[in-house]
Amino acid sequence: QKEVEQNSGPLSVPEGAIASLNCTYSDRGSQSFFWYRQYSGKSPELIMFIYSNGDKEDGRFTAQLNKASQYVSLLIRDSQPSDSATYLCAVNERGTALIFGKGTTLSVSS
Amino acid sequence: DAGVIQSPRHEVTEMGQEVTLRCKPISGHNSLFWYRQTMMRGLELLIYFNNNVPIDDSGMPEDRFSAKMPNASFSTLKIQPSEPRDSAVYFCASVPEGTTEAFFGQGTRLTVV
């Protein structure tokens, strides 16, 4: 059974702080790793993907991957109230569907 | 591009009735997924099509659920008969060929009373 684990939160951070979201996965064959953001009542939207070990930066977002530890993280710098949402980690192998974690709820207070 | 289109957006039905959810993927995308989301279980994969062929339906909860993809631009998920425990948000997502990045529709909120 392939599993993706996330702390459900809520994770509360003040505006301007760094938010750190973490995810672990069970399938060592996983090749692609994604972070989706889901606002309440809306559909998930892709914000980052990473395929190789190390860091990948996109604006205020940095995704980090450590395949040896089966660990993926998302850092959000200069957090804004508009970042308040549920963040879903997803992984897959080539040719298979995305498997999602249950998500971490982030709350950024102004 | 209009994105992935799902219909209806909301459905309320009585237990025992048949429910059909519809999805139009993004043109040119060759993979399509149906997911179900609840507070308790999160986003669960129900079934995965590639080039209109079902590849993995191990997530379909029971025989009451069926899915079809008659062509590249249309898919349906049918529940017959529906039960209150089927109440959830059902999402359809499509993926461009050569990538693994899924684009989600707006979802169908199903309530079975």
PDB file of C-alpha atoms in Angstrom:
ATOM      1  CA  GLN A   1       0.000   0.000   0.000  1.00  0.00           C
ATOM      2  CA  LYS A   2       1.580   3.225  -1.171  1.00  0.00           C
ATOM      3  CA  GLU A   3       1.216   5.941   1.441  1.00  0.00           C
ATOM      4  CA  VAL A   4       1.931   9.638   1.684  1.00  0.00           C
ATOM      5  CA  GLU A   5       1.954  11.101   5.180  1.00  0.00           C
ATOM      6  CA  GLN A   6       1.527  14.711   6.232  1.00  0.00           C
ATOM      7  CA  ASN A   7       0.925  16.399   9.551  1.00  0.00           C
ATOM      8  CA  SER A   8      -2.667  17.640   9.373  1.00  0.00           C
ATOM      9  CA  GLY A   9      -1.903  20.801  11.343  1.00  0.00           C
ATOM     10  CA  PRO A  10      -3.093  23.429  11.616  1.00  0.00           C
ATOM     11  CA  LEU A  11       0.281  25.085  11.193  1.00  0.00           C
ATOM     12  CA  SER A  12       0.031  28.679  12.345  1.00  0.00           C
ATOM     13  CA  VAL A  13       2.648  31.277  11.418  1.00  0.00           C
ATOM     14  CA  PRO A  14       2.692  35.075  11.605  1.00  0.00           C
ATOM     15  CA  GLU A  15       2.766  37.158   8.449  1.00  0.00           C
ATOM     16  CA  GLY A  16       6.294  37.465   7.084  1.00  0.00           C
ATOM     17  CA  ALA A  17       7.560  34.270   8.702  1.00  0.00           C
ATOM     18  CA  ILE A  18       8.746  31.089   6.985  1.00  0.00           C
ATOM     19  CA  ALA A  19       6.238  28.243   6.846  1.00  0.00           C
ATOM     20  CA  SER A  20       7.695  24.728   6.649  1.00  0.00           C
ATOM     21  CA  LEU A  21       5.496  21.883   5.420  1.00  0.00           C
ATOM     22  CA  ASN A  22       6.671  18.289   5.478  1.00  0.00           C
ATOM     23  CA  CYS A  23       5.752  15.038   3.763  1.00  0.00           C
ATOM     24  CA  THR A  24       7.024  11.457   3.839  1.00  0.00           C
ATOM     25  CA  TYR A  25       6.231   8.687   1.368  1.00  0.00           C
ATOM     26  CA  SER A  26       6.459   4.928   1.521  1.00  0.00           C
ATOM     27  CA  ASP A  27       7.163   3.882  -2.082  1.00  0.00           C
ATOM     28  CA  ARG A  28      10.879   4.005  -2.913  1.00  0.00           C
ATOM     29  CA  GLY A  29       9.972   3.766  -6.591  1.00  0.00           C
ATOM     30  CA  SER A  30       8.370   7.203  -6.535  1.00  0.00           C
ATOM     31  CA  GLN A  31       9.894   9.483  -9.144  1.00  0.00           C
ATOM     32  CA  SER A  32       7.854  12.679  -9.178  1.00  0.00           C
ATOM     33  CA  PHE A  33       6.850  14.857  -6.258  1.00  0.00           C
ATOM     34  CA  PHE A  34       4.278  17.618  -6.188  1.00  0.00           C
ATOM     35  CA  TRP A  35       2.844  20.252  -3.895  1.00  0.00           C
ATOM     36  CA  TYR A  36      -0.739  21.356  -4.475  1.00  0.00           C
ATOM     37  CA  ARG A  37      -2.547  24.184  -2.709  1.00  0.00           C
ATOM     38  CA  GLN A  38      -6.262  23.902  -2.002  1.00  0.00           C
ATOM     39  CA  TYR A  39      -8.339  26.792  -0.753  1.00  0.00           C
ATOM     40  CA  SER A  40     -11.505  25.921   1.146  1.00  0.00           C
ATOM     41  CA  GLY A  41     -14.235  24.848  -1.250  1.00  0.00           C
ATOM     42  CA  LYS A  42     -11.917  24.949  -4.262  1.00  0.00           C
ATOM     43  CA  SER A  43      -9.993  22.390  -6.290  1.00  0.00           C
ATOM     44  CA  PRO A  44      -6.299  21.591  -5.806  1.00  0.00           C
ATOM     45  CA  GLU A  45      -3.907  23.701  -7.857  1.00  0.00           C
ATOM     46  CA  LEU A  46      -0.305  22.798  -8.617  1.00  0.00           C
ATOM     47  CA  ILE A  47       2.287  25.131  -7.120  1.00  0.00           C
ATOM     48  CA  MET A  48       5.542  23.170  -7.271  1.00  0.00           C
ATOM     49  CA  PHE A  49       6.997  19.942  -8.584  1.00  0.00           C
ATOM     50  CA  ILE A  50      10.427  18.381  -8.064  1.00  0.00           C
ATOM     51  CA  TYR A  51      12.046  15.325  -9.581  1.00  0.00           C
ATOM     52  CA  SER A  52      15.657  15.409  -8.334  1.00  0.00           C
ATOM     53  CA  ASN A  53      17.254  15.415  -4.917  1.00  0.00           C
ATOM     54  CA  GLY A  54      17.988  18.865  -3.577  1.00  0.00           C
ATOM     55  CA  ASP A  55      16.184  22.174  -3.619  1.00  0.00           C
ATOM     56  CA  LYS A  56      14.031  23.858  -6.233  1.00  0.00           C
ATOM     57  CA  GLU A  57      13.048  27.482  -5.824  1.00  0.00           C
ATOM     58  CA  ASP A  58      10.166  29.365  -7.427  1.00  0.00           C
ATOM     59  CA  GLY A  59       9.559  32.816  -6.049  1.00  0.00           C
ATOM     60  CA  ARG A  60       8.687  32.555  -2.365  1.00  0.00           C
ATOM     61  CA  PHE A  61       8.381  28.770  -2.580  1.00  0.00           C
ATOM     62  CA  THR A  62      11.176  26.212  -2.197  1.00  0.00           C
ATOM     63  CA  ALA A  63      10.625  22.483  -2.573  1.00  0.00           C
ATOM     64  CA  GLN A  64      13.175  20.135  -1.023  1.00  0.00           C
ATOM     65  CA  LEU A  65      13.569  16.437  -1.851  1.00  0.00           C
ATOM     66  CA  ASN A  66      15.575  13.761  -0.073  1.00  0.00           C
ATOM     67  CA  LYS A  67      14.945  10.398  -1.736  1.00  0.00           C
ATOM     68  CA  ALA A  68      17.192   8.498   0.684  1.00  0.00           C
ATOM     69  CA  SER A  69      15.022   9.644   3.587  1.00  0.00           C
ATOM     70  CA  GLN A  70      11.817   9.511   1.475  1.00  0.00           C
ATOM     71  CA  TYR A  71      11.076  13.060   2.516  1.00  0.00           C
ATOM     72  CA  VAL A  72       9.708  16.098   0.692  1.00  0.00           C
ATOM     73  CA  SER A  73       9.211  19.552   2.114  1.00  0.00           C
ATOM     74  CA  LEU A  74       7.846  22.914   1.043  1.00  0.00           C
ATOM     75  CA  LEU A  75       9.116  26.194   2.449  1.00  0.00           C
ATOM     76  CA  ILE A  76       7.108  29.364   2.024  1.00  0.00           C
ATOM     77  CA  ARG A  77       9.119  32.500   2.695  1.00  0.00           C
ATOM     78  CA  ASP A  78       7.539  35.831   3.696  1.00  0.00           C
ATOM     79  CA  SER A  79       4.221  34.091   4.375  1.00  0.00           C
ATOM     80  CA  GLN A  80       1.112  36.099   3.533  1.00  0.00           C
ATOM     81  CA  PRO A  81      -2.486  35.735   4.776  1.00  0.00           C
ATOM     82  CA  SER A  82      -3.361  34.730   1.199  1.00  0.00           C
ATOM     83  CA  ASP A  83      -1.151  31.646   1.661  1.00  0.00           C
ATOM     84  CA  SER A  84      -3.647  30.303   4.215  1.00  0.00           C
ATOM     85  CA  ALA A  85      -4.879  27.065   2.658  1.00  0.00           C
ATOM     86  CA  THR A  86      -4.433  23.309   2.779  1.00  0.00           C
ATOM     87  CA  TYR A  87      -1.225  22.068   1.152  1.00  0.00           C
ATOM     88  CA  LEU A  88      -1.312  18.621  -0.393  1.00  0.00           C
ATOM     89  CA  CYS A  89       1.784  16.543  -1.074  1.00  0.00           C
ATOM     90  CA  ALA A  90       1.543  14.067  -3.970  1.00  0.00           C
ATOM     91  CA  VAL A  91       3.909  11.476  -5.406  1.00  0.00           C
ATOM     92  CA  ASN A  92       3.892   9.046  -8.296  1.00  0.00           C
ATOM     93  CA  GLU A  93       5.882   6.640 -10.384  1.00  0.00           C
ATOM     94  CA  ARG A  94       6.049   7.029 -14.135  1.00  0.00           C
ATOM     95  CA  GLY A  95       2.840   5.796 -15.692  1.00  0.00           C
ATOM     96  CA  THR A  96       0.867   5.752 -12.479  1.00  0.00           C
ATOM     97  CA  ALA A  97      -1.573   8.075 -10.837  1.00  0.00           C
ATOM     98  CA  LEU A  98      -0.734  10.643  -8.201  1.00  0.00           C
ATOM     99  CA  ILE A  99      -1.111   9.479  -4.617  1.00  0.00           C
ATOM    100  CA  PHE A 100      -1.980  12.309  -2.248  1.00  0.00           C
ATOM    101  CA  GLY A 101      -1.423  12.919   1.423  1.00  0.00           C
ATOM    102  CA  LYS A 102      -4.328  14.221   3.483  1.00  0.00           C
ATOM    103  CA  GLY A 103      -2.845  17.695   3.532  1.00  0.00           C
ATOM    104  CA  THR A 104      -1.565  20.226   6.047  1.00  0.00           C
ATOM    105  CA  THR A 105      -3.683  23.256   6.878  1.00  0.00           C
ATOM    106  CA  LEU A 106      -1.647  26.471   7.022  1.00  0.00           C
ATOM    107  CA  SER A 107      -2.931  29.594   8.743  1.00  0.00           C
ATOM    108  CA  VAL A 108      -1.020  32.868   8.310  1.00  0.00           C
ATOM    109  CA  SER A 109      -2.058  35.586  10.724  1.00  0.00           C
ATOM    110  CA  SER A 110      -1.689  39.281   9.916  1.00  0.00           C
TER     111      SER A 110
ATOM    112  CA  ASP B   1      -8.257  26.972 -22.467  1.00  0.00           C
ATOM    113  CA  ALA B   2     -11.318  26.376 -20.278  1.00  0.00           C
ATOM    114  CA  GLY B   3      -9.569  23.827 -18.111  1.00  0.00           C
ATOM    115  CA  VAL B   4     -11.089  20.568 -16.919  1.00  0.00           C
ATOM    116  CA  ILE B   5     -14.867  20.879 -16.883  1.00  0.00           C
ATOM    117  CA  GLN B   6     -17.031  18.874 -14.511  1.00  0.00           C
ATOM    118  CA  SER B   7     -20.781  18.706 -14.254  1.00  0.00           C
ATOM    119  CA  PRO B   8     -22.892  19.045 -12.289  1.00  0.00           C
ATOM    120  CA  ARG B   9     -21.155  21.225  -9.684  1.00  0.00           C
ATOM    121  CA  HIS B  10     -23.601  20.120  -6.999  1.00  0.00           C
ATOM    122  CA  GLU B  11     -25.836  17.069  -6.828  1.00  0.00           C
ATOM    123  CA  VAL B  12     -28.298  16.126  -4.117  1.00  0.00           C
ATOM    124  CA  THR B  13     -29.974  12.775  -4.512  1.00  0.00           C
ATOM    125  CA  GLU B  14     -31.884  10.249  -2.498  1.00  0.00           C
ATOM    126  CA  MET B  15     -30.380   6.971  -1.369  1.00  0.00           C
ATOM    127  CA  GLY B  16     -30.848   4.292  -3.974  1.00  0.00           C
ATOM    128  CA  GLN B  17     -30.891   6.629  -6.952  1.00  0.00           C
ATOM    129  CA  GLU B  18     -28.411   6.495  -9.820  1.00  0.00           C
ATOM    130  CA  VAL B  19     -25.908   9.340 -10.042  1.00  0.00           C
ATOM    131  CA  THR B  20     -23.785  10.210 -13.077  1.00  0.00           C
ATOM    132  CA  LEU B  21     -20.881  12.624 -12.847  1.00  0.00           C
ATOM    133  CA  ARG B  22     -19.328  14.016 -16.012  1.00  0.00           C
ATOM    134  CA  CYS B  23     -15.880  15.268 -16.965  1.00  0.00           C
ATOM    135  CA  LYS B  24     -14.376  16.945 -20.008  1.00  0.00           C
ATOM    136  CA  PRO B  25     -10.569  16.892 -19.815  1.00  0.00           C
ATOM    137  CA  ILE B  26      -8.291  19.538 -21.274  1.00  0.00           C
ATOM    138  CA  SER B  27      -7.857  19.022 -25.006  1.00  0.00           C
ATOM    139  CA  GLY B  28      -4.673  17.123 -25.802  1.00  0.00           C
ATOM    140  CA  HIS B  29      -4.296  15.593 -22.371  1.00  0.00           C
ATOM    141  CA  ASN B  30      -4.063  11.821 -22.598  1.00  0.00           C
ATOM    142  CA  SER B  31      -4.508  10.742 -18.952  1.00  0.00           C
ATOM    143  CA  LEU B  32      -7.571  11.211 -16.799  1.00  0.00           C
ATOM    144  CA  PHE B  33      -8.150  10.505 -13.117  1.00  0.00           C
ATOM    145  CA  TRP B  34     -11.198  10.399 -10.899  1.00  0.00           C
ATOM    146  CA  TYR B  35     -10.614  11.227  -7.230  1.00  0.00           C
ATOM    147  CA  ARG B  36     -12.958  11.399  -4.232  1.00  0.00           C
ATOM    148  CA  GLN B  37     -12.276  13.788  -1.345  1.00  0.00           C
ATOM    149  CA  THR B  38     -13.663  13.578   2.189  1.00  0.00           C
ATOM    150  CA  MET B  39     -12.477  15.102   5.439  1.00  0.00           C
ATOM    151  CA  MET B  40     -11.727  11.695   6.894  1.00  0.00           C
ATOM    152  CA  ARG B  41      -9.907  10.069   3.982  1.00  0.00           C
ATOM    153  CA  GLY B  42      -8.553  12.992   2.002  1.00  0.00           C
ATOM    154  CA  LEU B  43      -8.119  12.670  -1.773  1.00  0.00           C
ATOM    155  CA  GLU B  44      -8.530   9.043  -2.837  1.00  0.00           C
ATOM    156  CA  LEU B  45      -7.822   7.811  -6.343  1.00  0.00           C
ATOM    157  CA  LEU B  46     -10.805   5.943  -7.770  1.00  0.00           C
ATOM    158  CA  ILE B  47      -9.723   5.158 -11.334  1.00  0.00           C
ATOM    159  CA  TYR B  48      -7.081   6.163 -13.871  1.00  0.00           C
ATOM    160  CA  PHE B  49      -7.429   6.183 -17.686  1.00  0.00           C
ATOM    161  CA  ASN B  50      -4.611   6.484 -20.189  1.00  0.00           C
ATOM    162  CA  ASN B  51      -5.543   7.091 -23.833  1.00  0.00           C
ATOM    163  CA  ASN B  52      -9.168   6.281 -22.916  1.00  0.00           C
ATOM    164  CA  VAL B  53      -8.235   2.851 -21.504  1.00  0.00           C
ATOM    165  CA  PRO B  54      -8.741   2.098 -17.796  1.00  0.00           C
ATOM    166  CA  ILE B  55      -5.312   1.382 -16.307  1.00  0.00           C
ATOM    167  CA  ASP B  56      -5.979   1.148 -12.589  1.00  0.00           C
ATOM    168  CA  ASP B  57      -9.434   0.843 -11.030  1.00  0.00           C
ATOM    169  CA  SER B  58      -8.279  -0.634  -7.730  1.00  0.00           C
ATOM    170  CA  GLY B  59      -9.586   2.423  -5.903  1.00  0.00           C
ATOM    171  CA  MET B  60     -13.184   1.949  -7.015  1.00  0.00           C
ATOM    172  CA  PRO B  61     -14.853   1.130  -3.687  1.00  0.00           C
ATOM    173  CA  GLU B  62     -17.319  -1.480  -4.880  1.00  0.00           C
ATOM    174  CA  ASP B  63     -19.401  -2.682  -7.791  1.00  0.00           C
ATOM    175  CA  ARG B  64     -21.830   0.185  -7.337  1.00  0.00           C
ATOM    176  CA  PHE B  65     -19.210   2.423  -8.925  1.00  0.00           C
ATOM    177  CA  SER B  66     -18.372   2.359 -12.630  1.00  0.00           C
ATOM    178  CA  ALA B  67     -16.442   4.685 -14.926  1.00  0.00           C
ATOM    179  CA  LYS B  68     -16.193   5.031 -18.672  1.00  0.00           C
ATOM    180  CA  MET B  69     -14.180   7.066 -21.117  1.00  0.00           C
ATOM    181  CA  PRO B  70     -15.757   6.571 -24.559  1.00  0.00           C
ATOM    182  CA  ASN B  71     -13.482   9.142 -26.203  1.00  0.00           C
ATOM    183  CA  ALA B  72     -10.624  11.508 -25.432  1.00  0.00           C
ATOM    184  CA  SER B  73     -12.921  14.390 -24.527  1.00  0.00           C
ATOM    185  CA  PHE B  74     -15.432  12.815 -22.156  1.00  0.00           C
ATOM    186  CA  SER B  75     -15.612  10.585 -19.098  1.00  0.00           C
ATOM    187  CA  THR B  76     -18.356   9.569 -16.693  1.00  0.00           C
ATOM    188  CA  LEU B  77     -18.419   8.185 -13.170  1.00  0.00           C
ATOM    189  CA  LYS B  78     -21.640   6.414 -12.256  1.00  0.00           C
ATOM    190  CA  ILE B  79     -22.877   5.317  -8.844  1.00  0.00           C
ATOM    191  CA  GLN B  80     -25.817   2.924  -8.812  1.00  0.00           C
ATOM    192  CA  PRO B  81     -27.407   2.653  -6.315  1.00  0.00           C
ATOM    193  CA  SER B  82     -26.096   5.608  -4.324  1.00  0.00           C
ATOM    194  CA  GLU B  83     -25.693   5.495  -0.530  1.00  0.00           C
ATOM    195  CA  PRO B  84     -25.233   8.258   2.075  1.00  0.00           C
ATOM    196  CA  ARG B  85     -21.587   7.201   2.584  1.00  0.00           C
ATOM    197  CA  ASP B  86     -20.913   8.160  -1.040  1.00  0.00           C
ATOM    198  CA  SER B  87     -21.358  11.815  -0.094  1.00  0.00           C
ATOM    199  CA  ALA B  88     -18.099  13.575  -0.985  1.00  0.00           C
ATOM    200  CA  VAL B  89     -16.504  15.917  -3.491  1.00  0.00           C
ATOM    201  CA  TYR B  90     -15.566  14.080  -6.673  1.00  0.00           C
ATOM    202  CA  PHE B  91     -12.740  15.527  -8.731  1.00  0.00           C
ATOM    203  CA  CYS B  92     -11.643  14.780 -12.254  1.00  0.00           C
ATOM    204  CA  ALA B  93      -8.085  15.622 -13.289  1.00  0.00           C
ATOM    205  CA  SER B  94      -6.243  15.383 -16.599  1.00  0.00           C
ATOM    206  CA  VAL B  95      -2.545  15.150 -17.426  1.00  0.00           C
ATOM    207  CA  PRO B  96      -0.685  16.173 -20.603  1.00  0.00           C
ATOM    208  CA  GLU B  97       1.211  13.458 -22.443  1.00  0.00           C
ATOM    209  CA  GLY B  98       4.817  13.182 -21.306  1.00  0.00           C
ATOM    210  CA  THR B  99       4.250  14.840 -17.950  1.00  0.00           C
ATOM    211  CA  THR B 100       2.833  13.870 -14.597  1.00  0.00           C
ATOM    212  CA  GLU B 101       1.334  17.250 -13.659  1.00  0.00           C
ATOM    213  CA  ALA B 102      -2.378  16.890 -12.995  1.00  0.00           C
ATOM    214  CA  PHE B 103      -4.875  19.680 -13.628  1.00  0.00           C
ATOM    215  CA  PHE B 104      -8.068  19.448 -11.618  1.00  0.00           C
ATOM    216  CA  GLY B 105     -11.638  20.337 -12.449  1.00  0.00           C
ATOM    217  CA  GLN B 106     -13.788  22.307 -10.017  1.00  0.00           C
ATOM    218  CA  GLY B 107     -15.301  19.140  -8.585  1.00  0.00           C
ATOM    219  CA  THR B 108     -18.815  17.825  -8.035  1.00  0.00           C
ATOM    220  CA  ARG B 109     -20.155  17.992  -4.501  1.00  0.00           C
ATOM    221  CA  LEU B 110     -22.402  14.959  -4.073  1.00  0.00           C
ATOM    222  CA  THR B 111     -24.850  14.670  -1.207  1.00  0.00           C
ATOM    223  CA  VAL B 112     -26.847  11.463  -0.821  1.00  0.00           C
ATOM    224  CA  VAL B 113     -29.702  11.752   1.651  1.00  0.00           C
TER     225      VAL B 113
END
